[in-house]
Coordinates of C-alpha atoms in Angstrom, one line a residue:
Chain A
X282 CA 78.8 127.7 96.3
X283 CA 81.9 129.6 97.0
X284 CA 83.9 126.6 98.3
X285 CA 83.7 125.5 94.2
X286 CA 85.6 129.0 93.5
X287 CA 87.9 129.1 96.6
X288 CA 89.6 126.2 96.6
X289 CA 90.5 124.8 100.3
X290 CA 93.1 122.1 98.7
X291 CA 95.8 121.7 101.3
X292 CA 98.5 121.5 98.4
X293 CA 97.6 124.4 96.5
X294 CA 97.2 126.9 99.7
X295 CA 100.5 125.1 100.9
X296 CA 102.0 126.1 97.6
X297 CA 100.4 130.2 97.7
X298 CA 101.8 130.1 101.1
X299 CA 105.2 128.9 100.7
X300 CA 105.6 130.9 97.3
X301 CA 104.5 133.9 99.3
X302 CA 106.6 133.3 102.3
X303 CA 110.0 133.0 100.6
X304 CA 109.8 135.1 97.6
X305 CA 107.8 137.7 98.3
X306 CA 106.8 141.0 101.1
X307 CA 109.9 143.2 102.3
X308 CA 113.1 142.5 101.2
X309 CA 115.8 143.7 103.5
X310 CA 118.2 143.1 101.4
X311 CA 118.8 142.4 98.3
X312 CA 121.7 140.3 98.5
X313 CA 123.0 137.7 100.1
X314 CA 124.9 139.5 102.9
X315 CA 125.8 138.5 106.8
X316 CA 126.6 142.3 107.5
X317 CA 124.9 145.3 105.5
X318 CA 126.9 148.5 105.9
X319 CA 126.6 149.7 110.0
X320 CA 123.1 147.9 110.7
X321 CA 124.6 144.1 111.5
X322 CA 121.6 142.5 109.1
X323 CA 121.9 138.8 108.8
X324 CA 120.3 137.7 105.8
X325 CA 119.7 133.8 105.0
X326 CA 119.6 133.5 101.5
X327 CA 121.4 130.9 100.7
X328 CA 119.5 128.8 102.7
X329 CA 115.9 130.0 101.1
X330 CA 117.1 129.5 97.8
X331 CA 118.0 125.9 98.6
X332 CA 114.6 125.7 100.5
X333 CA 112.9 127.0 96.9
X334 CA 114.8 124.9 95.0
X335 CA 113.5 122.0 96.8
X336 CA 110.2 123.1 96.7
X337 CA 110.4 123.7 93.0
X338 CA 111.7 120.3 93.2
X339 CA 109.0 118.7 94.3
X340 CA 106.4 120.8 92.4
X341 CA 108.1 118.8 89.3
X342 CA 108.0 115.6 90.3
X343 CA 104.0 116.3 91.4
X344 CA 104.4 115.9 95.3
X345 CA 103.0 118.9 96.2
X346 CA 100.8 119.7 92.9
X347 CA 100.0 118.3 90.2
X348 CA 98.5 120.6 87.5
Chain B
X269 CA 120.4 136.6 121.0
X270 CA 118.2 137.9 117.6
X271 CA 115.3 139.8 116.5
X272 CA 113.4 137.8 114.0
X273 CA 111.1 140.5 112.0
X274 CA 107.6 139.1 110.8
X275 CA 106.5 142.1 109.5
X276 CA 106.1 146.3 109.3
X277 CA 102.9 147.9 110.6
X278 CA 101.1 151.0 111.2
X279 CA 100.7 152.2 114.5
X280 CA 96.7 153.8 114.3
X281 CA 96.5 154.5 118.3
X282 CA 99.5 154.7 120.8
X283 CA 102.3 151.7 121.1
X284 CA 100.7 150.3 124.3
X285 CA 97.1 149.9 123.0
X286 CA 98.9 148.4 120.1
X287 CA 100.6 146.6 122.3
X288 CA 97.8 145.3 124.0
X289 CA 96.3 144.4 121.0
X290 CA 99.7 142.4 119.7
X291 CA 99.4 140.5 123.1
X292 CA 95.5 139.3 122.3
X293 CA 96.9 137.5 119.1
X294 CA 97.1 134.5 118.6
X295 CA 100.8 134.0 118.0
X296 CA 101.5 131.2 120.3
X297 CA 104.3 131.1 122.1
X298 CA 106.5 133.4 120.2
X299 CA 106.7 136.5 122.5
X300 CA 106.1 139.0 119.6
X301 CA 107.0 142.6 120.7
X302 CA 106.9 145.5 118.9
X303 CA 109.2 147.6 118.4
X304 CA 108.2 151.6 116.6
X305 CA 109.0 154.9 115.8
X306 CA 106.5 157.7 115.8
X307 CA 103.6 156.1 113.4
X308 CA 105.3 152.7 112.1
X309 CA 106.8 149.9 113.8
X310 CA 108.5 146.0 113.6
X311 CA 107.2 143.1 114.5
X312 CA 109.6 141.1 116.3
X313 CA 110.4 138.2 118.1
X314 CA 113.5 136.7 119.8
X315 CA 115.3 134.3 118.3
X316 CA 118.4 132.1 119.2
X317 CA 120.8 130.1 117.4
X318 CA 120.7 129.8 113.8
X319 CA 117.7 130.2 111.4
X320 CA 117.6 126.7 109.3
X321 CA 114.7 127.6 107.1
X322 CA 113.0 124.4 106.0
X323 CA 109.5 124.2 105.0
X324 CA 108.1 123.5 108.7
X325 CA 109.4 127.1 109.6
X326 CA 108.0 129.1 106.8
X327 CA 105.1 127.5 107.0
X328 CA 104.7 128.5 110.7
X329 CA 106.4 132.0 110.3
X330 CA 103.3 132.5 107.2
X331 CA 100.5 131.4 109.8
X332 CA 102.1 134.2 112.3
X333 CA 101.6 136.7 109.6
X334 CA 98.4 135.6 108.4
X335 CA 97.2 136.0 112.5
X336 CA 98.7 139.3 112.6
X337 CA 97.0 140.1 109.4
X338 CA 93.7 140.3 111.3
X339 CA 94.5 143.3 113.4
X340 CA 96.8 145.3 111.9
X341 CA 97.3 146.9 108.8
X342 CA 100.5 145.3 107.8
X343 CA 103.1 144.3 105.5
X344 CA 104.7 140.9 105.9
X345 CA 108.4 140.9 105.7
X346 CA 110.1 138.1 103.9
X347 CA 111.3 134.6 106.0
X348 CA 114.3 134.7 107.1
X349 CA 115.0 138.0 108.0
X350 CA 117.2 138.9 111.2
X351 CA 118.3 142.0 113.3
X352 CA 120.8 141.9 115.9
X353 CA 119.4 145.0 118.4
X354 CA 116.8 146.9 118.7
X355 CA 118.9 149.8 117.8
X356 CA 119.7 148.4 114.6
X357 CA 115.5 148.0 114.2
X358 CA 115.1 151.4 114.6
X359 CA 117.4 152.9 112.6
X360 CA 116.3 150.7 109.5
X361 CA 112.3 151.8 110.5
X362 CA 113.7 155.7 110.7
X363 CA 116.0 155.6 107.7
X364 CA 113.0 154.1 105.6
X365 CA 110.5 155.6 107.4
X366 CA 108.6 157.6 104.0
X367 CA 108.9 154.5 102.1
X368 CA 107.0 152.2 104.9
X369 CA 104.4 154.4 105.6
X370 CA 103.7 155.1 101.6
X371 CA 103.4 151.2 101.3
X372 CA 101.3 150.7 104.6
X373 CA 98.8 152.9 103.4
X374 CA 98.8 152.0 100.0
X375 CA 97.3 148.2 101.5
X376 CA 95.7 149.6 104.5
X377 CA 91.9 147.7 104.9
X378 CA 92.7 145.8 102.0
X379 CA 93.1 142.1 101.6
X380 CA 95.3 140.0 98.9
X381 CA 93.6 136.9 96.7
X382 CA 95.8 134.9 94.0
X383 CA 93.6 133.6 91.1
X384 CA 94.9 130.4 88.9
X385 CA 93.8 130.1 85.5
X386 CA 94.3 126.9 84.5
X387 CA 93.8 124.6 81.2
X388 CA 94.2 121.0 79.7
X389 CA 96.7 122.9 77.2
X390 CA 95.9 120.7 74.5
X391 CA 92.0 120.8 74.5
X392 CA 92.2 124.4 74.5
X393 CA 94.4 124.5 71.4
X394 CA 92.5 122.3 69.7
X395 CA 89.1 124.2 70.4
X396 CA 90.8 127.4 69.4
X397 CA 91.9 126.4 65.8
X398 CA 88.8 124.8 65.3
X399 CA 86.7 128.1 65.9
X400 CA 89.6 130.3 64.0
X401 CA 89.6 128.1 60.8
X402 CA 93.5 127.8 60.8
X403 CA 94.8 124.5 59.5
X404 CA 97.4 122.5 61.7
X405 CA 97.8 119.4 59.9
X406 CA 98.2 119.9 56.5
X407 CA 99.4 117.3 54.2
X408 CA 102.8 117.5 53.2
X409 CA 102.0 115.6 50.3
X410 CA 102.4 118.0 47.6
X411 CA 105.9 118.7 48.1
X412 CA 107.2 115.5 47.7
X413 CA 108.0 116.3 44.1
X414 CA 110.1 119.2 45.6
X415 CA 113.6 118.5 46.5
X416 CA 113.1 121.0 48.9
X417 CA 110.2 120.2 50.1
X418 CA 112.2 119.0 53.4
X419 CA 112.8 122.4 54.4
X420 CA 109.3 124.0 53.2
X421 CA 107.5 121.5 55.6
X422 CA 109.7 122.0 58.6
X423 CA 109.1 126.3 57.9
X424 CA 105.1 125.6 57.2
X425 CA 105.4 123.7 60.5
X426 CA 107.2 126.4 62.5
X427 CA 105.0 129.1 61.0
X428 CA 101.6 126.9 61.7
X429 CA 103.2 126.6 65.8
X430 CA 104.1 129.6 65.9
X431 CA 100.0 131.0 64.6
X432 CA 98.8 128.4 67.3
X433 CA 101.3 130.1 70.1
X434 CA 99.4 133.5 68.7
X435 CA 96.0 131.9 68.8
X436 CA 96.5 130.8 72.9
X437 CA 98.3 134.3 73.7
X438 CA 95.2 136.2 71.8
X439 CA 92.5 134.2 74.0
X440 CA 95.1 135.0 77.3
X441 CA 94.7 138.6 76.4
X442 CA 90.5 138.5 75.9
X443 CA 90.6 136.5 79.1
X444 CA 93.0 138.9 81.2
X445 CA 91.3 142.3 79.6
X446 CA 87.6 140.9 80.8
X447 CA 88.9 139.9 84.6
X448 CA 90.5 143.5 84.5
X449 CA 87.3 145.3 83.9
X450 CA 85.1 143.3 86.3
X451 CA 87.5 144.1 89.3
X452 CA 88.2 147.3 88.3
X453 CA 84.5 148.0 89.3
X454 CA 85.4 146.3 92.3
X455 CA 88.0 149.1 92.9
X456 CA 90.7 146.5 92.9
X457 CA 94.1 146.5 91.6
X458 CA 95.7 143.9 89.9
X459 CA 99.0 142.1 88.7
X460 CA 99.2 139.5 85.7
X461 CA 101.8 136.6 84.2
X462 CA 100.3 134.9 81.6
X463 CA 101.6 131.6 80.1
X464 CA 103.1 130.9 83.6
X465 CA 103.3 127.0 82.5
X466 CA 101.6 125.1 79.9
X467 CA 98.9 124.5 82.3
X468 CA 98.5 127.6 84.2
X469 CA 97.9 130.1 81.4
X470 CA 97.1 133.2 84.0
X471 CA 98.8 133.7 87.0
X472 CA 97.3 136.6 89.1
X473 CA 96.9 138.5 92.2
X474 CA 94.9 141.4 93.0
X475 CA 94.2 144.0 96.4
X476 CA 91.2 144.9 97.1
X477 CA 89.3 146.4 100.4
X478 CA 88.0 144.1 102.8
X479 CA 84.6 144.8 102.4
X480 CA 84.6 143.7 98.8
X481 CA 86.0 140.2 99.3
X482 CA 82.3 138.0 98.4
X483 CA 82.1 140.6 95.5
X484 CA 85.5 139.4 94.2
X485 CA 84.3 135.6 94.7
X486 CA 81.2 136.1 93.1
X487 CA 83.1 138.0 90.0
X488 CA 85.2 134.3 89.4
X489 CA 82.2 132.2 90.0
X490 CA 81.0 134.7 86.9
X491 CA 84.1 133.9 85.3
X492 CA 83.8 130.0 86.0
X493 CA 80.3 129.7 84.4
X494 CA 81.6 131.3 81.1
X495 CA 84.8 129.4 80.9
X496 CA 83.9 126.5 81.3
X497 CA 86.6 125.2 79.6
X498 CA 89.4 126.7 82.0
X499 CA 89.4 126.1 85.9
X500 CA 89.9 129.4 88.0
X501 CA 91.0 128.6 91.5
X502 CA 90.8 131.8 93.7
X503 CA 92.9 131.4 96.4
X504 CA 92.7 134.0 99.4
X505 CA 92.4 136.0 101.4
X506 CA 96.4 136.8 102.0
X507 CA 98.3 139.4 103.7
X508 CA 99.5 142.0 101.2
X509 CA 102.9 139.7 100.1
X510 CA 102.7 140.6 96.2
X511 CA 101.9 144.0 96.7
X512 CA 104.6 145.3 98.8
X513 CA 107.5 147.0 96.9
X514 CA 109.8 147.5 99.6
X515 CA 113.9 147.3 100.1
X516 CA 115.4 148.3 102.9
X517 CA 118.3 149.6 103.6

């Protein structure tokens, strides 16, 4: 009865998953930095925005869900 | 060389059971090591070259996590995020050492689930001025006489969308006040955007202790059978992502 309540879609876990992945937990910084004062952080954000772009992207057009 | 951090954790019993424990995971063939200070510590593994974060990655850094989940108390750190030394690891854990150890224990036996509450928008709004009496589509007959009657229509029309926008967000609120007080007596904490889309009208995520995780389930299925006209879709459990407020410096 609990698999009709937790749903075990592939696209919609995908979709928690990624959402959590890249946008949320500990942020070591808050910008988009290669070097943060004397600790030598290297911080890709640039690339993870494009990466949530494109999976905003395809949210839209209803590749990975469609609501 | 780099020091790709999955996540911070609590140290409960000395770095080389820890250790030992880290080494029973199963994290592949990533060579996780840890690397701590006193009661906390990083997560790390090495990495080479540069960090192209596609979907692939994430995806595989997420299922690290999620293993690393089931033995420690933990909080996942976000993709992407590299150190150059050791050194440089622990002088980030011992400059925000209070703040770590506040939010490791603030999660500690407790488990993360997303709920989705979703709608066919227009069914909704249609059952919702039907049981509140308003009227949507008047006739705009009666001001044709009316030179202005252009202009009367168009305000009656923003005024009647703008009663139905009040109608939906009303119903939201019933809806996220009733979820509150069922896992409330759960003991769990919560976090709420409503009106995320047309579709998804709740948006949600809640902590709650391990041991209460079919109670949680069992509170939606309750939720389900009342709704009928909305779809929840609980989604869980997850390492403590939405509930970590964390930047380091």
């Amino acid at each position: 009865m609990h698999d009709n309540v937790i749903d075990r879609s592939k696209d919609i876990t995908l979709l928690e998953m990624l959402d959590r992945v890249l946008t949320k937990g500990v942020i070591l910084t808050g910008d988009i930095v290669i070097s943060v004062a004397d600790i030598d952080l290297v911080y890709l954000g640039v690339k993870l925005m494009l990466s949530s772009v494109e999976t905003m992207e395809q949210i839209k057009s209803g590749k990975i869900i469609k609501e | 060389m780099k020091l790709l951090i999955y996540a911070l954790l609590l140290i409960k019993n000395s770095l080389e059971e820890t250790n030992e424990i880290l080494a029973g995971c199963d994290t592949s063939d990533k060579n996780l090591q840890i690397i701590a200070i006193d009661k906390i510590g990083a997560i790390v593994g090495n990495f080479e070259g540069d960090l192209i974060a596609d979907k692939a990655k994430a995806i595989e850094f997420a299922k690290e996590i999620e293993v690393l989940s089931n033995q420690f108390t933990l909080l996942p750190v976000r993709f992407g995020s590299l150190m150059v030394s050791t050194e440089a690891i622990l002088d980030l854990l011992n400059k925000n050492s209070k703040e770590i150890q506040n939010n490791l224990l603030h999660v500690e036996n407790r488990y993360e689930f997303g709920l989705k509450v979703m709608c066919d928008s227009s069914a909704l709004k249609s059952s919702l001025v039907e049981n509140s009496g308003l009227v949507v589509n008047s006739s705009h007959a009666k001001n044709l006489e009316n030179p202005n009657s252009v202009y009367r229509n168009w305000l009656e029309d923003k005024l009647k969308e703008h009663r139905l926008e009040e109608l939906v967000l009303n119903y939201v609120d019933t809806v996220i006040k009733e979820i509150t007080e069922a896992i409330e007596i759960l003991g769990a904490t919560a976090k709420f955007k409503k009106m995320v889309s047309e579709k998804t009208i709740i948006d949600a995520v809640f902590l709650l202790a391990k041991d209460q995780k079919n109670e949680m389930v069992d509170t939606i299925i309750q939720f389900q059978k009342k709704y009928i006209n909305l779809m929840f879709i609980l989604t869980g459990p997850w390492p403590p992502y939405n509930f970590v407020e964390l930047t380091l410096k």
